[in-house]
Structures are given as C-alpha cells and as structure tokens.
Short mmCIF file of C-alpha atoms and ligand atoms in Angstrom, two decimals:
data_model
loop_
_atom_site.label_atom_id
_atom_site.label_comp_id
_atom_site.label_asym_id
_atom_site.label_seq_id
_atom_site.Cartn_x
_atom_site.Cartn_y
_atom_site.Cartn_z
CA MET E 1 61.82 -17.36 46.39
CA ALA E 2 59.84 -15.48 43.74
CA LYS E 3 61.76 -14.06 40.81
CA LEU E 4 61.99 -10.30 40.41
CA GLY E 5 60.94 -8.62 37.19
CA VAL E 6 62.18 -5.04 37.13
CA ASN E 7 60.05 -2.55 35.23
CA ILE E 8 62.25 0.21 33.79
CA ASP E 9 59.52 2.35 32.17
CA HIS E 10 60.22 5.24 34.51
CA VAL E 11 63.78 5.58 33.27
CA ALA E 12 62.24 6.25 29.87
CA THR E 13 59.74 8.64 31.48
CA LEU E 14 62.66 10.77 32.64
CA ARG E 15 64.25 10.70 29.20
CA GLN E 16 60.99 11.67 27.52
CA ALA E 17 60.74 14.71 29.83
CA ARG E 18 63.37 16.26 27.56
CA LEU E 19 62.75 14.12 24.48
CA GLY E 20 66.48 13.39 24.47
CA THR E 21 68.70 10.34 24.72
CA GLU E 22 69.32 10.05 28.46
CA PRO E 23 68.78 8.31 30.74
CA ASP E 24 68.70 5.32 28.41
CA PRO E 25 66.49 2.38 29.47
CA VAL E 26 68.98 0.07 27.77
CA TRP E 27 71.62 1.17 30.29
CA ALA E 28 69.03 0.73 33.04
CA ALA E 29 68.44 -2.86 31.98
CA VAL E 30 72.17 -3.59 32.27
CA GLU E 31 72.27 -2.09 35.78
CA ALA E 32 69.12 -3.96 36.80
CA GLU E 33 70.58 -7.24 35.58
CA LEU E 34 73.82 -6.60 37.45
CA GLY E 35 71.71 -6.00 40.58
CA GLY E 36 70.06 -9.39 40.15
CA ALA E 37 66.91 -8.75 38.09
CA ASP E 38 65.47 -12.06 36.91
CA LEU E 39 63.42 -10.42 34.16
CA ILE E 40 63.30 -6.99 32.57
CA THR E 41 59.87 -5.48 31.91
CA VAL E 42 58.85 -2.60 29.67
CA HIS E 43 55.42 -1.37 28.64
CA LEU E 44 55.16 -0.21 25.04
CA ARG E 45 52.10 1.99 25.28
CA GLU E 46 50.04 3.01 22.29
CA ASP E 47 50.73 6.66 23.18
CA ARG E 48 54.51 5.95 23.50
CA ARG E 49 54.65 8.15 26.60
CA HIS E 50 57.78 6.45 27.92
CA ILE E 51 59.16 3.34 26.20
CA GLN E 52 59.77 3.78 22.47
CA ASP E 53 59.90 1.15 19.71
CA ARG E 54 63.68 1.56 19.53
CA ASP E 55 63.97 0.65 23.22
CA VAL E 56 62.11 -2.62 22.78
CA GLU E 57 64.21 -3.51 19.73
CA LEU E 58 67.50 -2.84 21.54
CA LEU E 59 66.42 -4.48 24.78
CA ARG E 60 65.43 -7.61 22.92
CA GLN E 61 68.95 -7.73 21.48
CA THR E 62 70.85 -6.90 24.67
CA VAL E 63 68.94 -8.14 27.72
CA GLN E 64 70.31 -11.48 28.94
CA VAL E 65 67.36 -12.44 31.16
CA PRO E 66 63.83 -12.94 29.80
CA LEU E 67 62.21 -9.77 28.46
CA ASN E 68 58.61 -9.20 29.51
CA LEU E 69 56.66 -6.86 27.24
CA GLU E 70 53.62 -5.25 28.82
CA MET E 71 51.13 -4.37 26.15
CA ALA E 72 47.51 -3.78 25.27
CA ALA E 73 45.93 -6.29 22.90
CA LEU E 74 45.97 -3.76 20.05
CA LYS E 75 46.60 -4.83 16.48
CA GLU E 76 49.64 -2.57 16.06
CA ILE E 77 51.28 -3.63 19.33
CA VAL E 78 50.55 -7.32 18.79
CA ALA E 79 52.28 -7.03 15.39
CA ILE E 80 55.36 -5.52 17.06
CA ALA E 81 55.41 -8.29 19.68
CA LEU E 82 55.14 -10.96 17.00
CA ARG E 83 58.15 -9.45 15.21
CA ILE E 84 60.34 -8.82 18.27
CA LYS E 85 59.32 -11.98 20.16
CA PRO E 86 59.89 -11.16 23.83
CA ALA E 87 59.97 -14.18 26.15
CA MET E 88 56.72 -13.07 27.72
CA ALA E 89 53.85 -10.69 26.98
CA THR E 90 51.78 -9.33 29.84
CA LEU E 91 48.47 -8.08 28.52
CA VAL E 92 47.22 -5.00 30.33
CA PRO E 93 44.37 -2.55 29.84
CA GLU E 94 45.34 0.91 28.61
CA LYS E 95 43.56 4.23 28.96
CA ARG E 96 45.00 7.39 27.50
CA THR E 97 44.19 9.47 30.56
CA GLU E 98 45.62 7.14 33.21
CA VAL E 99 48.83 7.95 35.07
CA THR E 100 49.69 4.26 35.29
CA THR E 101 47.85 1.01 34.60
CA GLU E 102 44.79 1.52 36.78
CA GLY E 103 42.79 -1.66 36.98
CA GLY E 104 43.26 -5.19 35.80
CA LEU E 105 42.37 -6.46 32.37
CA ASP E 106 38.66 -7.26 31.99
CA VAL E 107 39.22 -10.68 30.48
CA ALA E 108 35.65 -11.76 31.22
CA ALA E 109 34.22 -8.97 29.05
CA ASN E 110 36.73 -9.41 26.21
CA THR E 111 37.42 -13.13 26.11
CA PRO E 112 37.17 -13.69 22.33
CA ALA E 113 39.48 -10.75 21.42
CA LEU E 114 42.02 -11.65 24.11
CA SER E 115 41.89 -15.29 23.20
CA ALA E 116 42.73 -14.35 19.60
CA ALA E 117 45.72 -12.25 20.73
CA VAL E 118 46.94 -15.03 23.05
CA GLY E 119 46.62 -17.52 20.19
CA LYS E 120 48.81 -15.40 17.90
CA LEU E 121 51.44 -14.64 20.54
CA SER E 122 51.59 -18.22 21.82
CA ALA E 123 51.99 -19.53 18.27
CA VAL E 124 55.41 -17.87 18.04
CA GLY E 125 56.47 -19.08 21.50
CA ILE E 126 55.65 -16.00 23.59
CA MET E 127 54.34 -16.84 27.07
CA CYS E 128 51.15 -14.89 27.78
CA SER E 129 50.28 -13.38 31.13
CA ALA E 130 47.00 -11.64 32.02
CA PHE E 131 47.26 -8.71 34.43
CA ILE E 132 44.03 -9.10 36.39
CA ASP E 133 42.33 -7.92 39.54
CA ALA E 134 42.12 -10.45 42.39
CA ASP E 135 38.71 -11.59 41.15
CA LEU E 136 37.83 -15.25 40.63
CA ARG E 137 35.66 -14.43 37.60
CA GLN E 138 38.72 -12.92 35.88
CA VAL E 139 40.86 -15.92 36.82
CA HIS E 140 38.40 -18.29 35.16
CA ALA E 141 38.14 -16.05 32.09
CA ALA E 142 41.94 -15.91 31.80
CA LYS E 143 42.08 -19.70 31.82
CA GLN E 144 39.36 -19.82 29.19
CA ALA E 145 41.20 -17.28 27.01
CA GLY E 146 44.29 -19.49 26.99
CA PHE E 147 46.62 -17.55 29.29
CA GLY E 148 49.25 -19.67 30.99
CA ILE E 149 50.09 -17.00 33.56
CA CYS E 150 48.11 -14.50 35.63
CA GLU E 151 49.71 -11.47 37.27
CA LEU E 152 47.52 -10.34 40.16
CA HIS E 153 47.11 -6.59 40.53
CA THR E 154 48.45 -5.74 43.99
CA GLY E 155 47.61 -2.03 43.72
CA PRO E 156 44.52 -2.21 45.98
CA TYR E 157 46.61 -4.08 48.60
CA ALA E 158 49.41 -1.53 48.35
CA LEU E 159 47.04 1.42 48.67
CA ALA E 160 44.96 -0.02 51.53
CA ALA E 161 45.45 1.40 55.01
CA ALA E 162 47.49 -0.90 57.24
CA GLY E 163 45.28 -3.09 59.41
CA ALA E 164 41.92 -4.63 58.58
CA GLN E 165 41.61 -3.02 55.15
CA ARG E 166 45.01 -4.23 54.02
CA ASP E 167 44.38 -7.70 55.47
CA LYS E 168 41.17 -7.89 53.44
CA GLU E 169 42.98 -6.98 50.21
CA LEU E 170 45.74 -9.46 50.99
CA GLU E 171 43.15 -12.18 51.51
CA ARG E 172 41.59 -11.37 48.12
CA VAL E 173 45.02 -11.72 46.47
CA ARG E 174 45.67 -14.97 48.33
CA ALA E 175 42.32 -16.50 47.34
CA ALA E 176 42.70 -15.48 43.68
CA GLY E 177 46.27 -16.81 43.72
CA GLU E 178 45.05 -20.16 44.98
CA GLU E 179 42.50 -20.30 42.18
CA ILE E 180 45.14 -19.44 39.57
CA LEU E 181 47.32 -22.31 40.79
CA ASN E 182 44.36 -24.71 40.99
CA SER E 183 43.55 -23.79 37.38
CA GLY E 184 47.06 -24.84 36.35
CA MET E 185 48.35 -21.34 35.61
CA GLN E 186 51.51 -19.62 36.86
CA LEU E 187 51.01 -17.06 39.62
CA ASN E 188 52.70 -13.65 39.35
CA ALA E 189 51.92 -10.41 41.18
CA GLY E 190 52.75 -6.75 40.91
CA HIS E 191 51.88 -3.06 41.03
CA GLY E 192 52.43 -0.62 43.86
CA LEU E 193 54.85 -2.89 45.68
CA ASN E 194 57.75 -1.35 47.58
CA TYR E 195 60.48 -2.24 50.07
CA THR E 196 58.10 -2.39 53.02
CA ASN E 197 54.90 -3.90 51.62
CA VAL E 198 56.38 -6.58 49.35
CA GLN E 199 57.02 -9.17 52.07
CA ALA E 200 53.40 -10.25 52.65
CA ILE E 201 52.92 -10.76 48.92
CA ALA E 202 56.28 -12.54 48.57
CA ARG E 203 55.06 -15.06 51.17
CA LEU E 204 52.19 -16.25 48.95
CA PRO E 205 52.64 -19.97 48.31
CA HIS E 206 53.99 -20.90 44.86
CA LEU E 207 54.33 -17.31 43.70
CA SER E 208 56.59 -17.33 40.64
CA GLU E 209 57.35 -13.67 39.86
CA LEU E 210 56.99 -10.21 41.34
CA HIS E 211 56.93 -7.28 38.93
CA ILE E 212 58.11 -4.02 40.44
CA GLY E 213 59.05 -0.71 38.87
CA HIS E 214 58.35 2.62 40.52
CA ALA E 215 59.79 1.86 43.97
CA ILE E 216 63.02 0.47 42.53
CA VAL E 217 63.61 3.27 40.02
CA SER E 218 62.77 5.85 42.71
CA ARG E 219 65.32 4.42 45.13
CA GLY E 220 67.77 4.00 42.30
CA ILE E 221 67.95 7.80 41.93
CA PHE E 222 69.63 7.96 45.33
CA ILE E 223 71.59 4.72 45.65
CA GLY E 224 71.95 3.58 42.05
CA LEU E 225 69.70 1.17 40.20
CA ARG E 226 71.98 -1.83 40.67
CA GLU E 227 71.91 -1.45 44.44
CA ALA E 228 68.17 -0.66 44.47
CA VAL E 229 67.46 -3.94 42.67
CA ALA E 230 69.79 -5.88 44.97
CA ARG E 231 68.02 -4.45 48.03
CA MET E 232 64.61 -5.37 46.64
CA LYS E 233 65.84 -8.93 46.20
CA ILE E 234 66.87 -8.89 49.88
CA ALA E 235 63.45 -7.49 50.87
CA ILE E 236 61.73 -10.29 48.94
CA SER E 237 63.93 -12.99 50.44
CA SER E 238 63.51 -11.70 54.00
CA MET E 239 59.69 -11.90 53.68
CA GLY E 240 59.23 -9.92 56.89
N1 PXP S 301 52.81 -4.98 36.64
C1 PXP S 301 52.08 -4.36 35.68
C2 PXP S 301 51.22 -5.17 34.80
C3 PXP S 301 52.19 -2.95 35.52
O1 PXP S 301 51.45 -2.34 34.57
C4 PXP S 301 53.07 -2.23 36.33
C5 PXP S 301 53.24 -0.76 36.13
O2 PXP S 301 53.80 -0.49 34.90
C6 PXP S 301 53.81 -2.94 37.30
C7 PXP S 301 53.63 -4.30 37.45
C8 PXP S 301 54.78 -2.25 38.20
O3 PXP S 301 54.10 -1.38 39.03
P1 PXP S 301 54.92 -0.36 39.93
O4 PXP S 301 55.63 0.57 39.00
O5 PXP S 301 53.88 0.29 40.77
O6 PXP S 301 55.89 -1.20 40.73
#
C-alpha cells in the first residue's frame, strides 16, 4: 500500500487569516501522525502565504516521520532547505497569483537550474522529488536533472468529469508512472485527491507515496484531523 504524506499547509492558511498563533501546524502534524500519516508535508512559499519559517524549523525538530518540504528552486528557499535538512524536498513551480500549485514543474525547460538545485540538496542527503505533469518529456528531463523521485500531478485527473475524460487522464498518469519506474525513479502522486477519487490512483503498480492536503484538512474540521487521516488511510487501502 502506498504511504500517505499529509500536507498541512491549510492549517497555516487558517492561522494566517488572523495573523495569529492558532491553529498551529505543529499541533496539526502531531494529530496527523497519530492518525497514521507516513510523512508530513509543508510548502514554504516565497510569499509565505501560509507556512512560515518558524513552522518549518519546529516541524523539523518535532515531526517523527519524514518531513517533506515543498519548495521552488529559489536561492533563498534552497538555502533554508540546506540548513534545515528535511528528509525530502519536492520541487514545485510557484506563481504569485495562483491559488494553489497549478501545473507541474517544467523540468525540460529548466534542466540546468534544477539540476544545480538537486545537486546541492542531494549533497546534504535530502531526497529530491520533481512535481511534474504526466508527460513523458518531463519524466525524461527529471531523470536527466538527477531527481530520484517524481510526484505525478493528479490535478487534471481529479478535475476531469467521470467517464471517458477521467479515464483518459488516469491513463496518462499510468503511462507516465510506468516510465518513471522504468527510468529507475520512485513514483509518487498527488494533488486534488480526495476520499472518493484516490482509489484509482492508489491502485497504480509500485506507487510509493500519495500526497494529500486539502481533502484531509477539510474533513478534519468536522471529524478531527487524526480521524480524517485515519479514514484516508482506509480509503487508500480499500482501493475501490
Ligand atoms: N503535492 C504537491 C506537490 C502540492 O503542491 C500539493 C498542494 O500543496 C499537494 C500534493 C496536495 O494537494 P491537495 O491539497 O489538493 O491534496
């Protein structure tokens, strides 16, 4: 069964709505771990719209499972990652105007810069994952840039209308996943997944990790984060 990485950015989004101290993402990480999270994920954005530097520092000290830092390959953020040393860095594109990470990283168009960032992060023992669209050209570029892991963007699958359109998106994810594995990289997936659409993705052969945030934090408001994580683990294991 694929591991579950729980993205707790939206707990920080709620805190930042009042620029106060609660709810604290550090508490959220504890609850997520108690619910069975296999990894904790946070995205330290350049604009610091949700997760703050202090959160990453404290999470690195307190989280018991591997910490996955989502980040853009920016000089300032790479320097923070090199200092804090999360277990894993997932490199994502970042646009100031986006509501959430919109598309995958264009590794093919930025191979030298990404390769340099991967080299620095890998040198201190951080595993590097590329968040990419289900596109074979991007898979090959990720391999060339030195990534050991690719996280396939499941947003288009999640947004597709049920039926032929969704089947087509699922097939794209499956084919790209096969290429990732054939290239010797680890296969992860995430974005837009929820309790009812996760099963088809969880069935992908040799999938290592699923990274899920919004659906879990949303359900956590009503049933508690610990329970919301536990139920997502059940959804993943049931695989429809
Ligand atoms: N994976 C990556 C790389 C992301 O940027 C995000 C969103 O922060 C997720 C997974 C989780 O997406 P969602 O919040 O839609 O579950």
